[in-house]
Amino acid sequence: MTRFGPTIRAIRERLREEDRRYSVRQVAGRVGIEPAYLSKIERGEVAPPSETTTVRLARELGEDPDVMLALAGKVSADLQTVIRKRPRLFADLIRQLKEAPDEVVLRVVREVRDGNW
Amino acid sequence: MIVLENDRLEFRFPEVHAAARCSIEFQRTLRIPDDGLDYPLPPGLGSFPLRHLDDYAARLPEAWQMRGGVIAPMHQAEAMWINFHSDYPFAVKVATGKICAITGDSWVDRLNRDPQDYAVLPEQPWLDGYCVEEGVIRQFVVMQLGEGYTVEEQLTGAAVHGGLQLVAYPMKAERYEALRLEWGGLRDDVMYSAEPVLEDAMGLAPGGRMKQEIYNDPYGLDAWDQRHSSRCFVSLLNTTQWMAITGERPPIEPPTAKDYAARGLPWFDYYGGDARAVAGSDKLRGLRSIAQQAKTTGQGPLTDNETITASPVVALRKPRPVREVARDWA
């Protein structure tokens, strides 16, 4: 069993303490799945849902979609496409950075350039 | 630093605090009627695409290349709102055509408290327009520069900058740590000048009135780390330019307020608890809205501007109010 279901449940229940719209029924409705299915996901009785549902669930709960996909044991389709396009380059990059601290990784992330205005 | 992720600007300040990050996106929405009535908050219909300006620099004017930042496509007279996501406290300044959307003052690279010229995150979940009265804004509406509609043109008499400008300042790390202890770890997780106008450049103008509070800074100016900030210029392209420059199709035009209301889809109201709101800006209050400007300049009445009944209104509260609805419309 992955940590995906219990994590989703913990986040949803924390939100529900302050807002009733985060009940299983209402969250499932907004995400476009059956409440019974969401319950099973939360209890880990079924495998994590599809990428689309996982991303919708993450956005609904205000969480990072990539983090939720990772918890679900998935990598987003757009990232897979990027890697497949230049597999050697990106495989090498990821392996080289796998143990690097966050600030080092951030140094190779492309920044939005601020100009003169 | 700012990075672009899934059409969001992600602001990160690892040099200040590991948790110092916030993200900002621009939501598509319908244009509320500019008829003098106060409307509730319209929905979010999905985010506008954003791209690095540098990726298309060769096809853009030199003055645009100087700005850096990102580009976004918007239809003429389309409305938008700014969606903030943050757990870490930030002070964020928003300007259009380098005029502050909260005070109406010209852009300066620092925070001012009197009057407050910034929004405080996470208290402020959204910004939909120009702060014209306490608890009332005029919606951001995209108009072509050079026609006299934009706030920049109305206040400076010139159509030079257009677009939208942002700067974010994180809270000082020590203040944040003190707050975390306090929170108990709960939040862990005119005449227009003859200056050259950029060809078909777009700016933002004041549209219809909407009920929205810009919250007073509860922490004080000293809480913000003004030694660290990140800025971004968002240049706006019309949809024809966007397709020619990026080769991508822009989002379709949003529904009219009349069509949206006819379907009985939701509008929103937000309760920020006990938070106080800043007073509106006299400068911004005195501006002509797009409907008033169209009438003044003899351009005829604004289209799709019929008064509507905005109902139902859904009440939203902290901690994570969501306004994005109706994916079919996006």
Coordinates of C-alpha atoms in Angstrom, one line a residue, chain B residues 24-273:
Chain B
I24 CA 1.0 33.4 -8.8
E25 CA -1.2 32.7 -11.8
F26 CA -3.6 34.6 -14.0
Q27 CA -7.1 33.3 -14.1
R28 CA -9.4 33.7 -17.1
T29 CA -12.8 34.9 -16.2
L30 CA -15.9 36.6 -17.6
R31 CA -16.1 40.4 -17.8
I32 CA -18.7 41.6 -15.3
P33 CA -21.1 44.4 -16.5
D34 CA -19.7 47.9 -16.1
D35 CA -23.0 49.4 -15.1
G36 CA -22.3 51.0 -11.7
L37 CA -23.6 48.0 -9.7
D38 CA -21.4 46.0 -7.3
Y39 CA -21.1 42.4 -8.4
P40 CA -19.9 39.3 -6.5
L41 CA -16.7 37.5 -7.5
P42 CA -16.9 35.8 -10.9
P43 CA -15.4 32.3 -11.4
G44 CA -12.0 31.2 -12.5
L45 CA -12.1 29.5 -15.9
G46 CA -8.5 28.2 -16.0
S47 CA -5.2 29.9 -16.1
F48 CA -3.8 31.9 -19.0
P49 CA -0.8 30.3 -20.7
L50 CA 2.6 31.9 -19.8
R51 CA 5.8 31.6 -21.7
H52 CA 9.3 32.9 -21.2
L53 CA 9.6 36.1 -23.3
D54 CA 13.2 35.1 -24.1
D55 CA 12.0 32.1 -26.1
Y56 CA 10.4 34.4 -28.6
A57 CA 12.6 37.4 -28.3
A58 CA 13.6 37.5 -31.9
R59 CA 10.0 38.1 -32.9
L60 CA 9.3 40.8 -30.3
P61 CA 10.2 44.5 -30.3
E62 CA 13.5 45.4 -28.7
A63 CA 11.8 47.4 -25.9
W64 CA 9.9 44.2 -24.9
Q65 CA 13.2 42.2 -24.9
M66 CA 14.6 44.7 -22.4
R67 CA 11.8 43.9 -19.9
G68 CA 12.4 40.1 -19.6
G69 CA 9.7 38.3 -17.8
V70 CA 6.9 36.3 -19.5
I71 CA 4.3 36.8 -22.2
A72 CA 0.6 35.9 -22.0
P73 CA -2.2 36.0 -24.6
M74 CA -5.4 37.9 -23.9
H75 CA -8.5 38.8 -26.0
Q76 CA -9.4 42.4 -26.4
A77 CA -11.8 43.4 -23.5
E78 CA -11.2 40.1 -21.7
A79 CA -11.1 40.1 -17.9
M80 CA -8.6 38.4 -15.6
W81 CA -7.8 38.0 -11.9
I82 CA -4.7 37.1 -10.1
N83 CA -4.6 33.9 -8.0
F84 CA -2.1 33.8 -5.1
H85 CA -1.0 30.5 -3.5
S86 CA 1.2 30.7 -0.4
D87 CA 1.6 29.3 3.0
Y88 CA 4.6 31.5 3.8
P89 CA 3.7 35.2 4.3
F90 CA 4.6 37.5 1.4
A91 CA 4.1 41.1 0.5
V92 CA 3.2 41.4 -3.2
K93 CA 3.0 44.5 -5.2
V94 CA 0.9 44.5 -8.4
A95 CA 1.0 47.2 -11.0
T96 CA -0.4 47.6 -14.5
G97 CA 1.4 49.9 -16.9
K98 CA 3.7 50.5 -13.9
I99 CA 0.8 52.1 -11.9
C100 CA 0.1 50.4 -8.5
A101 CA -3.3 48.6 -8.6
I102 CA -3.9 49.4 -4.9
T103 CA -2.9 53.0 -4.6
G104 CA -2.7 54.4 -8.2
D105 CA 0.8 55.6 -7.6
S106 CA 3.7 55.2 -10.0
W107 CA 5.9 52.1 -9.6
V108 CA 8.6 52.1 -6.9
D109 CA 10.8 49.1 -6.0
R110 CA 10.0 49.2 -2.3
L111 CA 7.0 48.7 0.0
N112 CA 5.0 51.6 1.3
R113 CA 2.7 51.4 4.3
D114 CA 0.9 54.8 4.2
P115 CA -1.0 54.1 2.0
Q116 CA -0.4 50.4 1.8
D117 CA 0.7 49.6 -1.7
Y118 CA 0.9 45.8 -1.5
A119 CA -1.2 42.7 -0.8
V120 CA -0.4 40.3 2.0
L121 CA -0.3 36.6 1.4
P122 CA -1.7 34.2 2.4
E123 CA -4.4 36.5 3.8
Q124 CA -5.2 37.8 0.3
P125 CA -6.3 34.9 -1.9
W126 CA -7.0 36.9 -5.1
L127 CA -6.8 40.3 -6.7
D128 CA -9.4 41.0 -9.3
G129 CA -8.9 44.7 -10.1
Y130 CA -8.1 48.2 -8.9
C131 CA -8.9 49.2 -5.3
V132 CA -11.4 52.1 -5.8
E133 CA -13.2 52.0 -2.4
E134 CA -12.9 50.1 0.8
G135 CA -14.2 46.7 -0.2
V136 CA -14.8 47.5 -3.8
I137 CA -12.5 47.0 -6.8
R138 CA -12.9 47.7 -10.5
Q139 CA -12.2 44.6 -12.6
F140 CA -8.9 44.2 -14.6
V141 CA -10.0 44.4 -18.3
V142 CA -7.5 44.1 -21.1
M143 CA -7.6 46.9 -23.7
Q144 CA -5.3 48.0 -26.4
L145 CA -2.8 50.7 -25.5
G146 CA -3.2 54.0 -27.3
E147 CA -7.0 54.1 -27.1
G148 CA -7.1 55.9 -23.8
Y149 CA -8.7 53.2 -21.7
T150 CA -5.9 51.9 -19.6
V151 CA -5.1 53.2 -16.1
E152 CA -1.6 54.0 -17.3
E153 CA -2.9 56.3 -20.0
Q154 CA -5.5 57.9 -17.8
L155 CA -3.1 58.7 -15.0
T156 CA 0.1 59.5 -17.0
G157 CA -1.2 60.6 -20.3
A158 CA 1.2 58.2 -22.0
A159 CA 1.0 54.7 -23.4
V160 CA 4.4 53.3 -22.7
H161 CA 4.6 50.2 -20.6
G162 CA 1.3 48.3 -20.7
G163 CA 1.3 44.8 -19.3
L164 CA 1.4 43.9 -15.7
Q165 CA 4.2 44.0 -13.1
L166 CA 4.7 42.0 -10.0
V167 CA 7.3 42.0 -7.1
A168 CA 7.2 39.7 -4.1
Y169 CA 9.0 40.2 -0.8
P170 CA 9.1 37.3 1.7
M171 CA 8.6 37.7 5.4
K172 CA 11.8 37.9 7.4
A173 CA 12.8 34.4 8.4
E174 CA 12.9 35.3 12.1
R175 CA 9.4 36.8 12.0
Y176 CA 8.1 33.7 10.2
E177 CA 9.7 31.4 12.8
A178 CA 8.0 33.5 15.6
L179 CA 4.7 33.3 13.8
R180 CA 5.0 29.5 13.4
L181 CA 5.4 29.2 17.1
E182 CA 2.3 31.4 17.5
W183 CA 0.3 29.3 15.0
G184 CA 1.4 26.2 16.8
G185 CA 2.7 24.7 13.5
L186 CA -0.8 24.8 12.0
R187 CA 0.4 26.2 8.7
D188 CA 3.4 24.1 8.3
D189 CA 2.7 22.6 5.3
V190 CA -6.6 63.3 -20.7
M191 CA -4.7 64.3 -23.7
Y192 CA -2.6 61.5 -24.8
S193 CA 1.0 62.2 -25.6
A194 CA 2.6 61.7 -28.9
E195 CA 5.1 59.2 -27.5
P196 CA 5.5 56.1 -29.7
V197 CA 3.1 53.4 -28.8
L198 CA 4.3 49.8 -29.1
E199 CA 2.4 48.3 -32.0
D200 CA -0.7 46.6 -30.8
A201 CA 0.5 46.5 -27.2
M202 CA -2.1 45.6 -24.5
G203 CA -2.7 47.1 -21.1
L204 CA -5.2 46.9 -18.3
A205 CA -8.1 49.2 -17.7
P206 CA -10.8 49.5 -15.0
G207 CA -14.0 47.6 -15.7
G208 CA -17.1 46.9 -13.7
R209 CA -17.4 47.2 -9.9
M210 CA -16.9 44.1 -7.7
K211 CA -17.0 43.4 -4.0
Q212 CA -13.5 42.5 -2.9
E213 CA -11.5 43.6 0.0
I214 CA -7.7 44.3 -0.1
Y215 CA -6.6 43.3 3.4
N216 CA -4.6 45.6 5.6
D217 CA -1.1 44.3 6.5
P218 CA -1.5 42.8 10.0
Y219 CA 2.3 42.3 10.4
G220 CA 3.7 45.8 9.7
L221 CA 6.3 47.0 7.2
D222 CA 9.2 45.7 9.4
A223 CA 8.1 42.1 8.9
W224 CA 9.1 42.0 5.2
D225 CA 12.5 41.2 4.0
Q226 CA 13.1 44.0 1.5
R227 CA 16.7 42.9 0.9
H228 CA 15.2 40.0 -1.0
S229 CA 12.7 40.3 -3.8
S230 CA 11.8 39.0 -7.2
R231 CA 10.1 41.0 -10.0
C232 CA 8.4 40.0 -13.2
F233 CA 7.0 41.9 -16.1
V234 CA 4.1 40.2 -17.8
S235 CA 3.8 41.4 -21.3
L236 CA 0.3 41.0 -22.8
L237 CA -0.2 39.9 -26.4
N238 CA -3.4 39.9 -28.3
T239 CA -4.5 36.5 -29.6
T240 CA -3.4 37.1 -33.2
Q241 CA 0.1 38.1 -32.1
W242 CA 0.3 35.1 -29.7
M243 CA -0.5 32.6 -32.5
A244 CA 2.0 34.3 -34.9
I245 CA 4.8 34.5 -32.3
T246 CA 4.4 31.2 -30.4
G247 CA 2.5 29.0 -32.9
E248 CA 0.1 28.0 -30.1
R249 CA -3.6 28.4 -30.1
P250 CA -4.7 30.8 -27.3
P251 CA -7.6 29.8 -25.0
I252 CA -11.1 30.4 -26.5
E253 CA -12.9 33.6 -25.5
P254 CA -14.7 33.3 -22.1
P255 CA -18.5 33.3 -22.0
T256 CA -20.3 36.6 -21.5
A257 CA -21.6 37.4 -18.1
K258 CA -25.1 37.2 -19.5
D259 CA -24.5 33.7 -20.9
Y260 CA -22.8 32.5 -17.7
A261 CA -25.6 33.9 -15.5
A262 CA -28.3 32.4 -17.8
R263 CA -26.8 28.9 -17.0
G264 CA -27.2 29.5 -13.3
L265 CA -23.5 28.9 -12.6
P266 CA -22.0 30.1 -9.4
W267 CA -20.6 33.5 -8.3
F268 CA -18.6 33.9 -5.2
D269 CA -18.2 35.9 -2.0
Y270 CA -15.2 35.7 0.3
Y271 CA -15.1 36.2 4.1
G272 CA -11.7 37.0 5.3
G273 CA -12.6 36.7 9.0

